[in-house]
Amino acid sequence: MKTDIILCGVGGQGILSIATIIGEAAMNENLYIKQAEVHGMSQRGGDVQSNLRISSEPINSDLIALGSADVIISMEPMEALRYLPYLSKNGWIITSSTPFVNIPNYPEMETIKADLNKIDNVIVVDIEQMAKDNGVPRSANVILLGAAQKALGIEYDKLEDAIRRVFGRKGDAVVDANIKALALGKQVQK
């Protein structure tokens, strides 16, 4: 088993929380894991990106080579396209449909949608609206994780268990909201 994952978005969207949940699930399965993060700009609403490599065999590098990412999980649609050169031929993109317009020359959404439609394996989800409609507004990132579960190759119950461990100290309400969000995301899998 080997899965190379790029997690990306904008500071404050919960990318590193997704990485923590996936990492916890992988470690609990006694898998090897390497992670590299870029989050210095997160305080200013800048690009946040994490390379997450999971394998049943030892991993030498924490960086993902061009053309070898199995999954790109993006909290922001333009950010998904930024990392497209890293996606493998049969890789998956799972992205939010809601733009985070933080630059003056942000592309038109029609252009972004057209570029995403050129990709064979893509799931685009309005996680922000789903989160609001279902009473879990702070768990949109976990909805996206639920949508990516099958592409990640991690069993659903292992992600649920990881959520309980990662958020357990924050109380039952936070755990329950994130479990609900994960289930909502699972419903949109392809």
XYZ file of C-alpha atoms in Angstrom:
190
model
C 0.000 0.000 0.000
C 1.301 3.451 -0.938
C -0.648 6.701 -1.102
C 0.857 10.110 -1.823
C -1.463 12.957 -0.843
C -1.224 16.698 -1.379
C -3.430 18.750 0.920
C -3.825 22.386 -0.039
C -5.833 25.497 0.607
C -5.630 28.858 2.288
C -4.601 29.560 5.861
C -7.352 28.911 8.381
C -9.317 26.402 6.286
C -8.296 23.328 8.285
C -5.751 21.678 5.985
C -3.454 20.737 8.841
C -6.382 19.234 10.781
C -7.125 16.966 7.808
C -3.447 15.959 7.731
C -3.548 15.173 11.441
C -6.634 12.957 11.077
C -5.192 11.049 8.111
C -1.843 10.684 9.879
C -3.499 9.408 13.046
C -5.515 6.829 11.071
C -2.378 5.665 9.228
C -0.260 5.377 12.372
C -2.992 3.411 14.113
C -2.774 0.916 11.228
C 1.008 0.656 11.761
C 1.690 2.276 8.402
C 4.723 4.405 7.687
C 4.044 8.094 7.277
C 6.067 11.123 6.215
C 4.761 14.670 6.123
C 6.092 17.996 4.928
C 4.181 21.231 5.438
C 4.263 24.779 4.166
C 2.158 26.910 6.459
C 4.116 30.056 7.207
C 1.708 32.169 5.182
C -1.344 30.759 6.932
C -1.645 33.722 9.280
C -2.098 36.037 6.302
C -4.581 33.925 4.378
C -1.825 32.603 2.158
C -1.181 29.232 0.591
C -1.072 26.236 2.922
C 0.145 22.932 1.566
C 1.089 19.588 3.045
C 2.695 16.536 1.440
C 1.502 13.408 3.181
C 2.995 10.049 2.197
C 1.587 6.808 3.593
C 2.963 3.345 2.897
C 3.190 -0.176 4.196
C 6.925 0.013 3.354
C 9.507 2.506 4.697
C 9.419 5.930 3.024
C 12.650 7.722 2.174
C 11.454 11.233 1.337
C 8.624 13.371 2.652
C 8.264 15.222 -0.665
C 6.015 14.120 -3.511
C 7.546 14.183 -6.994
C 5.880 15.751 -10.011
C 3.309 13.413 -11.541
C 3.134 11.048 -8.583
C 0.414 12.314 -6.214
C -2.414 9.819 -5.862
C -4.777 12.361 -4.323
C -5.022 16.145 -4.123
C -7.428 17.346 -1.447
C -8.047 21.060 -1.795
C -10.130 23.388 0.327
C -10.055 25.897 -2.528
C -10.541 25.170 -6.268
C -7.712 27.338 -7.629
C -5.285 25.734 -5.186
C -6.229 22.304 -6.583
C -5.153 23.504 -10.018
C -1.912 24.966 -8.647
C -0.778 21.439 -7.701
C -2.091 19.722 -10.839
C 1.468 19.052 -12.159
C 1.954 16.755 -9.150
C -1.113 14.606 -9.885
C -0.469 11.114 -11.249
C -2.193 9.987 -14.439
C -4.864 8.080 -12.484
C -4.880 10.388 -9.460
C -7.890 12.035 -7.871
C -8.698 15.650 -7.076
C -11.242 16.244 -4.341
C -11.909 19.962 -3.964
C -14.271 22.496 -2.536
C -16.242 24.437 -5.121
C -16.133 27.625 -3.057
C -13.385 30.056 -4.030
C -11.374 31.966 -1.446
C -10.645 35.119 -3.410
C -7.580 36.552 -1.689
C -5.663 37.927 -4.676
C -6.620 40.691 -7.121
C -6.153 38.590 -10.264
C -8.109 35.535 -9.076
C -9.261 33.618 -12.190
C -12.914 33.537 -13.216
C -14.754 30.566 -11.719
C -15.856 29.482 -15.189
C -12.182 29.091 -16.157
C -11.437 27.100 -13.005
C -14.485 24.863 -13.559
C -13.481 24.252 -17.176
C -9.965 23.241 -16.099
C -11.321 20.895 -13.419
C -13.719 19.335 -15.939
C -10.706 18.268 -18.035
C -9.600 15.908 -15.254
C -10.924 12.338 -15.289
C -11.041 11.724 -11.539
C -12.425 14.786 -9.804
C -14.986 15.410 -7.081
C -16.108 19.008 -6.585
C -18.224 19.645 -3.490
C -19.848 22.754 -2.049
C -18.590 21.884 1.429
C -19.293 25.329 2.847
C -23.007 25.101 2.019
C -23.212 21.466 3.151
C -21.603 22.404 6.464
C -24.028 25.297 7.035
C -27.105 23.311 5.948
C -26.228 20.462 8.322
C -25.273 22.464 11.395
C -21.530 21.775 11.259
C -20.176 25.116 9.939
C -16.727 24.612 11.455
C -16.282 21.138 9.955
C -16.334 21.834 6.202
C -12.784 20.474 5.965
C -13.882 17.123 7.392
C -16.723 16.952 4.845
C -14.006 17.170 2.181
C -12.051 14.424 3.953
C -15.158 12.213 3.889
C -15.495 12.798 0.149
C -11.853 11.754 -0.283
C -12.010 8.638 1.903
C -12.299 6.080 -0.900
C -9.525 7.735 -2.957
C -7.262 7.676 0.099
C -7.645 3.932 0.540
C -8.241 4.328 4.274
C -11.205 2.532 5.771
C -14.015 4.831 6.851
C -14.112 3.511 10.428
C -10.367 4.172 10.778
C -10.951 7.851 9.949
C -13.829 7.958 12.453
C -11.573 6.506 15.146
C -8.867 9.043 14.284
C -11.376 11.895 14.636
C -12.293 10.632 18.103
C -8.624 10.570 19.127
C -7.651 13.890 17.520
C -10.645 15.902 18.782
C -11.464 13.920 21.942
C -9.975 16.471 24.322
C -12.213 19.170 22.789
C -15.360 17.410 23.960
C -18.165 15.278 22.618
C -19.855 18.101 20.683
C -16.734 18.697 18.568
C -16.201 14.971 18.014
C -19.855 14.463 17.049
C -19.813 17.431 14.628
C -16.735 16.057 12.872
C -18.105 12.497 12.704
C -21.279 13.937 11.151
C -19.191 15.957 8.677
C -17.198 12.869 7.678
C -20.460 10.990 6.991
C -21.796 13.887 4.901
C -18.666 13.816 2.765
C -18.850 10.067 2.301
C -22.253 10.543 0.641
C -20.702 12.439 -2.298
C -17.966 9.892 -3.113
C -17.776 8.519 -6.632
